[in-house]
Short mmCIF file of C-alpha atoms and ligand atoms in Angstrom, two decimals:
data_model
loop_
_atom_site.label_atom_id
_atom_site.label_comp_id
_atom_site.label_asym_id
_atom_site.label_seq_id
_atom_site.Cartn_x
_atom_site.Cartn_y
_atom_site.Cartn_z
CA UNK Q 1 31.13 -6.16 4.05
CA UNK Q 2 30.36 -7.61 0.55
CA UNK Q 3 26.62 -8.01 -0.60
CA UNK Q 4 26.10 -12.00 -0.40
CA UNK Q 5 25.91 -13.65 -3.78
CA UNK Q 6 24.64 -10.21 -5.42
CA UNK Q 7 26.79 -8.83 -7.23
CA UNK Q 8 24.57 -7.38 -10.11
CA UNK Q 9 21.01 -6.04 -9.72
CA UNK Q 10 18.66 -4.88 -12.20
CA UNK Q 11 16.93 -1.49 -11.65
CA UNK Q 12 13.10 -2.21 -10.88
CA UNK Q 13 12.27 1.25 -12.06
CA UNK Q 14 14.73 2.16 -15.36
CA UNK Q 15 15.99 -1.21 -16.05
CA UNK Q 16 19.44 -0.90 -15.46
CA UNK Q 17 22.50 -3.41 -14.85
CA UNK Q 18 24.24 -2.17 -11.74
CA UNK Q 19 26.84 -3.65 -9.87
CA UNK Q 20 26.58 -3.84 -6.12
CA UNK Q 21 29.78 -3.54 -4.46
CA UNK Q 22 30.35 -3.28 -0.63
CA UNK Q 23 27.34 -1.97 0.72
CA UNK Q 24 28.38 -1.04 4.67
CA UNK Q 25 26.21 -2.40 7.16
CA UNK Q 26 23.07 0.57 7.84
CA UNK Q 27 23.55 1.39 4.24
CA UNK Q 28 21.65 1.63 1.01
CA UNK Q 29 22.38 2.18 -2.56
CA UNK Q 30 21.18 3.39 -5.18
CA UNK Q 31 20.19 3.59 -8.74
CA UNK Q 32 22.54 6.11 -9.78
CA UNK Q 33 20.29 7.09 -13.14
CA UNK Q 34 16.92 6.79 -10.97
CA UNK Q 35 17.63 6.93 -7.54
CA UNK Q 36 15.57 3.82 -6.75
CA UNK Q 37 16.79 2.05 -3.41
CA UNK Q 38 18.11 -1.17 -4.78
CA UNK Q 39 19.44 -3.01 -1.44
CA UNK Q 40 19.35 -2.30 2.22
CA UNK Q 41 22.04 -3.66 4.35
CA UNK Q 42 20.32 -3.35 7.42
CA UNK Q 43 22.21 -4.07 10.99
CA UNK Q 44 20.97 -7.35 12.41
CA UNK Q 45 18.28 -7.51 9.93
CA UNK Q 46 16.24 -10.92 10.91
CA UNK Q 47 16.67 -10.73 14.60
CA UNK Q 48 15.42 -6.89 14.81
CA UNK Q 49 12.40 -7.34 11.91
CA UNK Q 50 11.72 -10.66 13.98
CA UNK Q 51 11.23 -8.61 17.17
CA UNK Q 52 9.56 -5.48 16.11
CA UNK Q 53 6.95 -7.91 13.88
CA UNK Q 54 6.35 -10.23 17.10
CA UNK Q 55 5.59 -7.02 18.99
CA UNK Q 56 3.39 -6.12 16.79
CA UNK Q 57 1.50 -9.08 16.77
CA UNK Q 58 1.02 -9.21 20.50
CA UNK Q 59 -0.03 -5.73 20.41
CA UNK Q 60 -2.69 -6.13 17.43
CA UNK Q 61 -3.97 -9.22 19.88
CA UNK Q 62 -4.78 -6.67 22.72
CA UNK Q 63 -6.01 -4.06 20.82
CA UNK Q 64 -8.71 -6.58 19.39
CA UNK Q 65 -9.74 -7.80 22.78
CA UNK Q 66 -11.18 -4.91 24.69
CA UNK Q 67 -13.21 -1.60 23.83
CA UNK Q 68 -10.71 0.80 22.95
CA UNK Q 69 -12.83 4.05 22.38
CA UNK Q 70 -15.41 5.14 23.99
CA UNK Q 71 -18.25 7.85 23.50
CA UNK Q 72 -20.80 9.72 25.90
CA UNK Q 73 -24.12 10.26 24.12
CA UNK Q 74 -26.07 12.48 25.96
CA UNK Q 75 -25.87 10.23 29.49
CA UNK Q 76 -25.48 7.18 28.06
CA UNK Q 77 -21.70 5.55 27.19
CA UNK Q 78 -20.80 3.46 23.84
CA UNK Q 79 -18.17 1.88 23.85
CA UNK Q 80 -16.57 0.07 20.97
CA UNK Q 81 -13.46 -2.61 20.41
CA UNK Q 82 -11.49 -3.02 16.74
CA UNK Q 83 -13.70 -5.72 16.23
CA UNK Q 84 -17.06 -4.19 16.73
CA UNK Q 85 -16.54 -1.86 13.72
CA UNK Q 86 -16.63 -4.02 11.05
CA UNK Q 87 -19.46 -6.04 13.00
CA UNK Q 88 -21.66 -2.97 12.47
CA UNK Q 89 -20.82 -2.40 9.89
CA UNK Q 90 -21.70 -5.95 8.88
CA UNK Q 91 -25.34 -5.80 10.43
CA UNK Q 92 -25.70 -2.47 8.86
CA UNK Q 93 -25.76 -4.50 5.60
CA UNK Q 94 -22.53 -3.53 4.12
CA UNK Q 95 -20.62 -6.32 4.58
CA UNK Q 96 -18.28 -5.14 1.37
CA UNK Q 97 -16.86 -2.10 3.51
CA UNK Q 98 -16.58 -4.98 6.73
CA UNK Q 99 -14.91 -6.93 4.23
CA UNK Q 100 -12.66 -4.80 3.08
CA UNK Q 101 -12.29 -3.19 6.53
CA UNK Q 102 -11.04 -6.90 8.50
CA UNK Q 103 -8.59 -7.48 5.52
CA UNK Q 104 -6.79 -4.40 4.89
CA UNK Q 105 -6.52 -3.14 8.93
CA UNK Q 106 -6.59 -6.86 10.57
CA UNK Q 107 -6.11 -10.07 8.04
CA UNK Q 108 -3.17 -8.58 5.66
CA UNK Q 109 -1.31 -6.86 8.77
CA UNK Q 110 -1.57 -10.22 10.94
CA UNK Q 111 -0.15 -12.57 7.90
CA UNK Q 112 2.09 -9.79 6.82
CA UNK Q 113 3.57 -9.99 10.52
CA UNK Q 114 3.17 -13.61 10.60
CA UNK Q 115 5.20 -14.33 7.73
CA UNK Q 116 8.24 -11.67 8.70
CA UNK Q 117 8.55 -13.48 12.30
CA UNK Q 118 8.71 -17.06 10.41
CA UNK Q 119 11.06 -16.13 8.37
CA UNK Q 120 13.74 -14.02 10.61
CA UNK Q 121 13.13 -16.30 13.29
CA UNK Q 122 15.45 -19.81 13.82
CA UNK Q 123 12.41 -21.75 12.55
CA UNK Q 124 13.51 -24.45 9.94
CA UNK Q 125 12.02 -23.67 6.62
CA UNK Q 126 12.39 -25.38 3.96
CA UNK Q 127 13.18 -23.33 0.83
CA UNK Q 128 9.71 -24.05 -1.03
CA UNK Q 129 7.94 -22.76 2.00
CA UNK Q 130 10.36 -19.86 2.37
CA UNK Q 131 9.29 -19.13 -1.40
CA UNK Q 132 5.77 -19.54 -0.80
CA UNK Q 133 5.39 -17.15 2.30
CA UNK Q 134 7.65 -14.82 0.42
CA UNK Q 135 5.39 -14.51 -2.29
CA UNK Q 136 2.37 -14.12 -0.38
CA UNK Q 137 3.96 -11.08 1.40
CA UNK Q 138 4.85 -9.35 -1.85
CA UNK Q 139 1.14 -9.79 -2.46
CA UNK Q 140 -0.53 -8.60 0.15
CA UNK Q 141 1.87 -5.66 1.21
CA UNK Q 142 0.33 -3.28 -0.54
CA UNK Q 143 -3.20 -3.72 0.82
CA UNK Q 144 -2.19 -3.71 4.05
CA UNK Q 145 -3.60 -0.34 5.96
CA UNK Q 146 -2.99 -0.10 9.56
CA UNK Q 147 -1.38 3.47 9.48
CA UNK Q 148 -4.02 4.96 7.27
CA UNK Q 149 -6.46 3.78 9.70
CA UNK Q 150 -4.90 5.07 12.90
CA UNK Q 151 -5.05 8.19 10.97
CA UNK Q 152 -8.84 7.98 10.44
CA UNK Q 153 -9.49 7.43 13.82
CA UNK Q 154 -7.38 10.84 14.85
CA UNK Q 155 -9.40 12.29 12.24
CA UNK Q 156 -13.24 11.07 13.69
CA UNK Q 157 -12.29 12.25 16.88
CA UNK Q 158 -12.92 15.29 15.18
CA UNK Q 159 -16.12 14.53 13.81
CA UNK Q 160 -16.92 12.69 17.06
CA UNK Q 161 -16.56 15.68 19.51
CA UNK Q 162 -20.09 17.25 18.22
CA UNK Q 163 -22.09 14.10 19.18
CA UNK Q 164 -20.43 13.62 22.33
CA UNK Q 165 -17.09 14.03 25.03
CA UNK Q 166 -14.77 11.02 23.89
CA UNK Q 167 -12.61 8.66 25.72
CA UNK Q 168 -9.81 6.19 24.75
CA UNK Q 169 -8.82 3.48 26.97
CA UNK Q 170 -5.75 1.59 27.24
CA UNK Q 171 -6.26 -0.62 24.51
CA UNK Q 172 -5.91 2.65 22.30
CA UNK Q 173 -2.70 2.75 22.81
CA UNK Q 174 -2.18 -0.63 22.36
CA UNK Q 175 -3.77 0.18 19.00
CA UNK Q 176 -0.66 2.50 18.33
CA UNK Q 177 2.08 0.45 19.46
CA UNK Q 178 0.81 -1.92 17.14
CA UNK Q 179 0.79 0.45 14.41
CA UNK Q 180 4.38 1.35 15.45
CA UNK Q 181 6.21 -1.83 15.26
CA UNK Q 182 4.66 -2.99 12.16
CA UNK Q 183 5.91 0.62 10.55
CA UNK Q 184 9.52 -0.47 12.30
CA UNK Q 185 9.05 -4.57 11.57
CA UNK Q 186 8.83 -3.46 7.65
CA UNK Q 187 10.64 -0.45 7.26
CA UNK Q 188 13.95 -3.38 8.37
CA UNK Q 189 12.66 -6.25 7.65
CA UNK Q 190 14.32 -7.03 3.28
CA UNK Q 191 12.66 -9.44 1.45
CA UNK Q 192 15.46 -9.33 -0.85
CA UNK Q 193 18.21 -11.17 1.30
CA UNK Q 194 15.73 -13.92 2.03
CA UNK Q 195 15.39 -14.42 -1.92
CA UNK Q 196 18.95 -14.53 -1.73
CA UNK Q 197 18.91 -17.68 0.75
CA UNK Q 198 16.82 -19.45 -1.79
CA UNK Q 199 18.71 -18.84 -4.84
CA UNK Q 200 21.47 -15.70 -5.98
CA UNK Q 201 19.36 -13.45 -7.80
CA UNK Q 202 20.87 -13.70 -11.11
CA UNK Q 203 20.16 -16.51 -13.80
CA UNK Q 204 22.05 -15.51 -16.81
CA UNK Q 205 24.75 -17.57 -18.94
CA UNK Q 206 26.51 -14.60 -20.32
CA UNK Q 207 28.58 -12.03 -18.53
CA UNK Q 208 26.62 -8.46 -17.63
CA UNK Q 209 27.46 -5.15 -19.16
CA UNK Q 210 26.99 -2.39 -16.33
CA UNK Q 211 25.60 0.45 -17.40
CA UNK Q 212 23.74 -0.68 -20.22
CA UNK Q 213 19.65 -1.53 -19.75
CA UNK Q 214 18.37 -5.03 -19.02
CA UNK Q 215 15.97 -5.37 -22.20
CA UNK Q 216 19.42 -4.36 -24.78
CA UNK Q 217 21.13 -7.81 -23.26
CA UNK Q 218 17.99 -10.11 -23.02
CA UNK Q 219 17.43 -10.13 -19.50
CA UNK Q 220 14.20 -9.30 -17.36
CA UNK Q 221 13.36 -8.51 -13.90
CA UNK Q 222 10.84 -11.08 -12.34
CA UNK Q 223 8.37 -8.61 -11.04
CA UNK Q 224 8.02 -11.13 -7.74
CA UNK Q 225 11.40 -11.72 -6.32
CA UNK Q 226 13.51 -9.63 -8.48
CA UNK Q 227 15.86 -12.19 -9.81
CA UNK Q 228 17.38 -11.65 -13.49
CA UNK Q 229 16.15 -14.12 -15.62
CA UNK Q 230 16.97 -14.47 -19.39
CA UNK Q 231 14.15 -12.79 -21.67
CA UNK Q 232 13.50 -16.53 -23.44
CA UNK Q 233 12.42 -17.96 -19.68
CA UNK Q 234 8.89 -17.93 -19.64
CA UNK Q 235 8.85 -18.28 -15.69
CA UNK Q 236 11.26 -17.17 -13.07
CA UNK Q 237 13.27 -19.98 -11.81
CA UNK Q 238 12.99 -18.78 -8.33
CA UNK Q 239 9.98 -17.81 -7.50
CA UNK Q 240 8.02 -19.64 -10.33
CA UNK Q 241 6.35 -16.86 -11.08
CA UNK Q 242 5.41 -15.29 -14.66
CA UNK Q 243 7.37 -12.29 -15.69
CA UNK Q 244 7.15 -10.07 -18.90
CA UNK Q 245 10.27 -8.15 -20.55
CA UNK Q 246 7.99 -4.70 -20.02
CA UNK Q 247 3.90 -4.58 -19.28
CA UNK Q 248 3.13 -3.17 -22.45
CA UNK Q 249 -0.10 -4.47 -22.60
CA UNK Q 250 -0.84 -3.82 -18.94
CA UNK Q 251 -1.29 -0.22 -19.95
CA UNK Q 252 -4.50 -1.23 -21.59
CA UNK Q 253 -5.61 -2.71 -18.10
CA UNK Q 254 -4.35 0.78 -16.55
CA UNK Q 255 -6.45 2.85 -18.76
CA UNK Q 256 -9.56 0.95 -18.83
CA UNK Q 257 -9.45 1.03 -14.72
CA UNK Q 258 -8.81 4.82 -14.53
CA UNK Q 259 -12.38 4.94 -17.23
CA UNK Q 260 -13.66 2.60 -14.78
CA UNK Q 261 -12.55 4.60 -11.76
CA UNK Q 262 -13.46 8.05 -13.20
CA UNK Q 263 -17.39 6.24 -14.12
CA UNK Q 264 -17.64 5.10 -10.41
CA UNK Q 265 -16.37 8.53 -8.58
CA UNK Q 266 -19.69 10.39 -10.00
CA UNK Q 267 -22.03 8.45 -7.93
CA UNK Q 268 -19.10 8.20 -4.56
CA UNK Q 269 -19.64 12.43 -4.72
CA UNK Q 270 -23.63 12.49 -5.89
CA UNK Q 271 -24.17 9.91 -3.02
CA UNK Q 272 -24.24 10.40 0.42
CA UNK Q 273 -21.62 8.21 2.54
CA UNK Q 274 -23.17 8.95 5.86
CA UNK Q 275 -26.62 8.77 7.02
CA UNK Q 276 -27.54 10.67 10.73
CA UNK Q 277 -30.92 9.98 11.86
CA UNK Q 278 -31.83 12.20 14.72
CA UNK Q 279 -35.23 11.25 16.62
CA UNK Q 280 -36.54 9.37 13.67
CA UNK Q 281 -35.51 11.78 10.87
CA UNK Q 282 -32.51 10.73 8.90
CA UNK Q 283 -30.49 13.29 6.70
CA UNK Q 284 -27.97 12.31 4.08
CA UNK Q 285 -24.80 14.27 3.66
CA UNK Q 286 -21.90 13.56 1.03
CA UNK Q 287 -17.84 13.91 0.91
CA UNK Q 288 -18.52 17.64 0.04
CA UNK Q 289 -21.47 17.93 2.58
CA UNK Q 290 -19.01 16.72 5.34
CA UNK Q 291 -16.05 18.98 4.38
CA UNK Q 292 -18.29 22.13 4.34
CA UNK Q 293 -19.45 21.32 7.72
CA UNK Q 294 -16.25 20.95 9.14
CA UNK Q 295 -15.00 23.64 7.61
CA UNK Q 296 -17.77 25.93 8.86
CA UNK Q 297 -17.55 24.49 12.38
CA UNK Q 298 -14.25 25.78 12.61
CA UNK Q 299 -11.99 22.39 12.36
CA UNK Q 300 -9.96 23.68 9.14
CA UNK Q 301 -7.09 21.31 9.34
CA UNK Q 302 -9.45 18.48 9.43
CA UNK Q 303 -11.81 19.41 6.62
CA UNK Q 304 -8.62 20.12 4.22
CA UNK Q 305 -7.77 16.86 5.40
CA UNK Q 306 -10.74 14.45 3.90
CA UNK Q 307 -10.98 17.21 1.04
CA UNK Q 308 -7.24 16.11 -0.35
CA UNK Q 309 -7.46 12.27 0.73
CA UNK Q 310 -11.15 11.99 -0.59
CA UNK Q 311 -11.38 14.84 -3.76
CA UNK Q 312 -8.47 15.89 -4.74
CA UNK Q 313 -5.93 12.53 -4.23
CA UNK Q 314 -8.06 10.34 -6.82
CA UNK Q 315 -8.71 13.24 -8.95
CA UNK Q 316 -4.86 13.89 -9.04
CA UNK Q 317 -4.26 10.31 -9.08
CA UNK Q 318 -6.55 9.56 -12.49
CA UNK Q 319 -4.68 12.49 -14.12
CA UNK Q 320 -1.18 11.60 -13.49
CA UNK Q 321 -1.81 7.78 -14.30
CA UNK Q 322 -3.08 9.19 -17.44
CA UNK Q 323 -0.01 11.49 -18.10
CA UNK Q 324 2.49 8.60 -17.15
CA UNK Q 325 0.41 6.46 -19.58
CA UNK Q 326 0.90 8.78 -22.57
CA UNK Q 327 4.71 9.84 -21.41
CA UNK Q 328 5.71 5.85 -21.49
CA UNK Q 329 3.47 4.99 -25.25
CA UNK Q 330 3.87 8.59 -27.01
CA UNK Q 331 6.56 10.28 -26.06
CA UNK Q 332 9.16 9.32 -29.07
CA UNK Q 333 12.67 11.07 -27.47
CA UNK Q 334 12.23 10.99 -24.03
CA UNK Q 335 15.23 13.87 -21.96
CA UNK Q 336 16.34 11.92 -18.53
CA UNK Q 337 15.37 15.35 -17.01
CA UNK Q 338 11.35 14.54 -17.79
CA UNK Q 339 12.12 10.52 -17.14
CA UNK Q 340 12.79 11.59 -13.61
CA UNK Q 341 10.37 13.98 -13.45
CA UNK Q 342 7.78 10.97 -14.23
CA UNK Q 343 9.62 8.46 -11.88
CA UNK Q 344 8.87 10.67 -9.11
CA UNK Q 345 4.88 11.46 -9.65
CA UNK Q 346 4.88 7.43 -10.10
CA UNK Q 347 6.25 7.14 -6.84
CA UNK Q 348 4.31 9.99 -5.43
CA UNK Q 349 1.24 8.41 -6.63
CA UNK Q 350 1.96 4.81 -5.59
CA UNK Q 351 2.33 6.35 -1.66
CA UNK Q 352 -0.76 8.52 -1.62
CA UNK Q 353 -3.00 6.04 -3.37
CA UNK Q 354 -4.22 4.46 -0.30
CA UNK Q 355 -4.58 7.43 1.65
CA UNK Q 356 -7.77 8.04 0.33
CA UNK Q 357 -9.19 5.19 2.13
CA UNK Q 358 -8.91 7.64 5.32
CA UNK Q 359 -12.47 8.97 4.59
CA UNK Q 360 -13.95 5.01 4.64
CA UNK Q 361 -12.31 4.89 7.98
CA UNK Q 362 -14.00 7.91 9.25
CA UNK Q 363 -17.28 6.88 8.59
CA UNK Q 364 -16.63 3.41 10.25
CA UNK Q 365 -15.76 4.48 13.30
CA UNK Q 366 -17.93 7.31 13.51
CA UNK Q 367 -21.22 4.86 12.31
CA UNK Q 368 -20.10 2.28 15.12
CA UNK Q 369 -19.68 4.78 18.11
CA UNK Q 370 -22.93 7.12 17.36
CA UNK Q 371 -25.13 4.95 18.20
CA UNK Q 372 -28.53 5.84 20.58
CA UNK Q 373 -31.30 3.22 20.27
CA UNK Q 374 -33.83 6.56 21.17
CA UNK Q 375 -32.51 9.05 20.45
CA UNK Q 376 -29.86 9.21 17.12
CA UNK Q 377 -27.38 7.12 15.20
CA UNK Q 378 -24.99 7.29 12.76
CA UNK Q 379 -25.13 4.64 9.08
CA UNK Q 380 -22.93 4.19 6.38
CA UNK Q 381 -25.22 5.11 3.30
CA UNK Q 382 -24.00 3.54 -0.76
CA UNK Q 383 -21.78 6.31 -1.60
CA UNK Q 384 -19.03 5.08 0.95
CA UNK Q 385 -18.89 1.74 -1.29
CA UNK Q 386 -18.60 3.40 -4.83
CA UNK Q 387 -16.07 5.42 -2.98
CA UNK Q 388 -14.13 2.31 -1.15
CA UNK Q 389 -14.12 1.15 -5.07
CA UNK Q 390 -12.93 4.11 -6.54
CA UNK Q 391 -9.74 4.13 -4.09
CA UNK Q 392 -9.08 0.29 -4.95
CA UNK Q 393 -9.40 0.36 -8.65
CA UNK Q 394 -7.47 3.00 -9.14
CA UNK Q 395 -4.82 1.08 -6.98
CA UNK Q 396 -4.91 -1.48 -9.06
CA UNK Q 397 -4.48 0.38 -11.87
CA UNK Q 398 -0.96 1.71 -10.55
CA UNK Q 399 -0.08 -1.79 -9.87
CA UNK Q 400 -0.58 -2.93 -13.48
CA UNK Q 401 1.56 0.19 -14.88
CA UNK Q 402 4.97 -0.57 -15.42
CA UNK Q 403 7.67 2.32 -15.05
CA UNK Q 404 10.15 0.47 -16.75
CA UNK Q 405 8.56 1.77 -19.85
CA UNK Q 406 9.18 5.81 -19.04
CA UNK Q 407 12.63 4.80 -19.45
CA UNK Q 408 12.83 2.95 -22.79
CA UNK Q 409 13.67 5.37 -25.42
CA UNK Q 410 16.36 7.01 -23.61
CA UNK Q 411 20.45 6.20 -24.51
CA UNK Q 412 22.10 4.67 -21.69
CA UNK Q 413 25.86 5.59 -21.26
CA UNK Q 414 28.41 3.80 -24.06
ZN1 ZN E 501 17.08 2.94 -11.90
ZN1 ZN E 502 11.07 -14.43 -9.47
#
């Protein structure tokens, strides 16, 4: 089976010009200097990311209805529904962490779903609408955190167990098989051959040279739909969106958000991010106060846990934005050996960003489900927002950095 209308594709990552030939249905290929997946050919695409994503949705719908874990303090049960978290949270007066807590687990999922069911369904779209829904999807993906917060959840049950015996009910595992078929819904569903429907992904007059880069025959890579648009086009003709021939000055951005980020994580590890007030007494404990007590009460897995995703990941993460910052400006004769090298710690540090906001997710759940009008509770205290902003600027500042430019001063083959 021939790839529809795409014959050439430009490498997101090194800029190449490859040409696609007869990619076989449940196939994928590659960049063959990079290794970047460049098209999916995925059985039944529209029908099966149409399914999985409508699934998904009816599952999310359940899980936000009824209480879905529930805690014994001391005689008395809490119970508490998706939607009670960030409503504590709320009256707790951090309405930033509910904010950010209904857009990244609920809001960004439910359009993200939304959008993938329009499109692979038979609905009649027109292809301005498809464009417009296609764009907000590449927008939002990225924010979207479902998984991460399943994850905290497994993760306060630790933390849970000393306050009290826990219980999940069935919405719980509603909760997972929503997590599930999202993970399915966009692991199928490919934007790509839904660009494709709107317009064949490549704009330029002249014929392509494979093998040689994009920027040597003045043609860029809309950063939105991925179409090839001559270098002189100021916007992409398909998505209307503004593309540059490399984000050299986005590197500024990316440096002066890891400052930024590295300013901020003092206070998110001098501040405490969890107050527990027992009879009237509160106590404050930080990131490092929390580890040490799991640590010491015998949970090891757990406490090396929120020590990697809250200490170590943006720690790592400021360090090797900074070393992909100097490889792409300084580094005069770049070997395709270290390009590589640098292609993968991008990649490895555009996955684990978000995985730091497991610790935020803790300390909602646990701050909604200890609560005892008489005898203790559990509150978010300021650290947990300087943290929450740590973990999104420094996401942002991946986002701005463009790997095209490890790549530029290497030949390409003759
Ligand atoms: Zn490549
Ligand atoms: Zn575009």
């Amino acid at each position: 089976m021939t790839v529809d209308n795409q014959d050439y594709v430009l490498c997101s990552h090194c800029d190449l010009v490859i040409e696609l030939t007869d990619v076989a249905v449940g196939h994928k290929a590659t960049c063959p200097r990079c290794s970047t997946t460049l098209f999916k050919n995925q059985n039944n695409m529209k029908f099966r990311a149409a399914m999985y994503a409508f699934c998904s949705l009816i599952m999310l719908i359940v899980a936000c209805g009824f209480i879905f874990i529930d805690i014994n303090l001391v005689g008395n049960i809490n119970g508490v529904s998706v939607l009670d978290i960030p409503k504590t949270l709320f009256f707790d007066k951090y309405s930033y962490i509910s904010a950010l807590f209904v857009l990244f687990v609920l809001v960004f999922p439910l359009l993200n779903l939304s959008i993938i069911v329009l499109l692979c369904s038979k609905i009649k779209l027109t292809k301005y609408r498809k464009r417009d829904l296609l764009i907000v999807y590449e927008k939002i993906q990225h924010w979207c955190m479902p998984e991460i917060f399943l994850t905290g959840i497994l993760v306060s049950f630790v933390k849970l167990m000393s306050y009290g015996s826990i219980g999940v009910t069935g919405t719980f595992w509603a909760f997972c098989l929503f997590v599930f078929f999202y993970i399915k819904a966009l692991v199928i569903f490919t934007p790509g051959k839904i660009w494709n429907e709107i317009h064949r992904n490549n704009f330029t007059l002249k014929p392509l040279q494979v093998g040689k880069t994009g920027i040597y025959q003045n043609i860029k890579l809309c950063n939105c739909c991925h179409a090839m648009v001559p270098t002189e086009y100021a916007k992409c003709p398909r998505c209307k969106q503004k593309s540059q021939l490399r984000g050299r000055d986005k590197i500024q951005w990316t440096i002066a958000l890891l400052v930024t980020s590295l300013i901020i994580y003092i206070p998110a590890n001098l501040f405490g991010i969890m107050i527990t007030e027992v009879f009237g007494s509160p106590s404050s404990s930080t990131i490092m106060d929390g580890v040490i007590y799991m640590w010491q009460a015998g949970d090891v897995p757990v406490a090396l846990i929120i020590f990697a995703a809250s200490v170590v990941i943006p720690i790592l993460k400021i360090i090797s934005l900074s070393l992909l910052c100097y490889f792409a400006l300084a580094v005069k004769h770049k070997k395709k050996r270290n390009c590589l090298k640098m292609k993968k710690l991008y990649n490895a540090v555009e996955f684990i960003g978000k995985w730091s906001m497991i610790d935020i997710f803790v300390v909602s759940v646990v701050c909604s489900l200890v609560r005892n009008q008489q005898m203790m509770g559990v509150y978010p205290d300021i650290g947990v927002s300087f943290f929450a902003t740590v973990v999104i600027i420094t996401m942002i500042a991946s986002q701005k950095f463009d790997p095209r430019l490890l790549w530029d001063r290497i030949p390409t083959r003759k």
